[in-house]
Amino acid sequence: LFIRGDPYESSDAVFGVKKSLVVSLDKVDEVTSSEFQVQEGTWLLRYDFVLVSEEETLALRDHNAVAALRDLGLTHLKLVDHLPVPELD
């Protein structure tokens, strides 16, 4: 995540900066302070993280592996336990 106004907000050459990763900081208000026992006025970051399930991860990994093999011209392979093996039939 990049804090809005950070010097790297527009120049991070390693990770790149997407608009969806630029966030603003708020201050903890009285209600939030009481609810979470945090000092009022503390900086607060709100961001919705989206996690991918293990099943979705494995499916995407397999899909990308098959596409990469196809791009290399390796079409007589299948995936077994997520690893490429020759199709012998």
XYZ file of C-alpha atoms in Angstrom, residues 15-51:
37
model
C 6.433 -2.907 -7.500
C 4.682 -0.267 -9.579
C 1.838 1.766 -8.190
C -1.792 1.022 -8.931
C -4.493 3.508 -8.008
C -6.201 0.794 -5.963
C -3.105 0.611 -3.733
C -2.963 4.333 -2.910
C -4.734 5.024 0.374
C -5.437 7.977 2.607
C -4.998 7.950 6.349
C -7.750 9.032 8.708
C -7.672 9.788 12.406
C -9.282 7.574 15.034
C -12.465 9.237 16.268
C -14.052 9.004 19.713
C -16.331 6.073 18.837
C -13.532 4.012 17.275
C -11.240 4.927 20.157
C -13.708 3.519 22.679
C -14.530 0.428 20.638
C -10.931 -0.649 20.015
C -9.219 0.990 23.003
C -6.957 3.093 20.796
C -5.972 6.646 21.591
C -8.189 9.175 19.834
C -6.316 10.976 17.063
C -4.107 7.982 16.212
C -3.581 7.510 12.481
C -6.034 5.019 10.995
C -5.712 3.039 7.793
C -8.858 1.507 6.302
C -8.396 -0.972 3.465
C -10.351 -4.020 2.314
C -7.965 -6.892 1.679
C -9.302 -9.647 -0.578
C -7.879 -13.112 -0.047
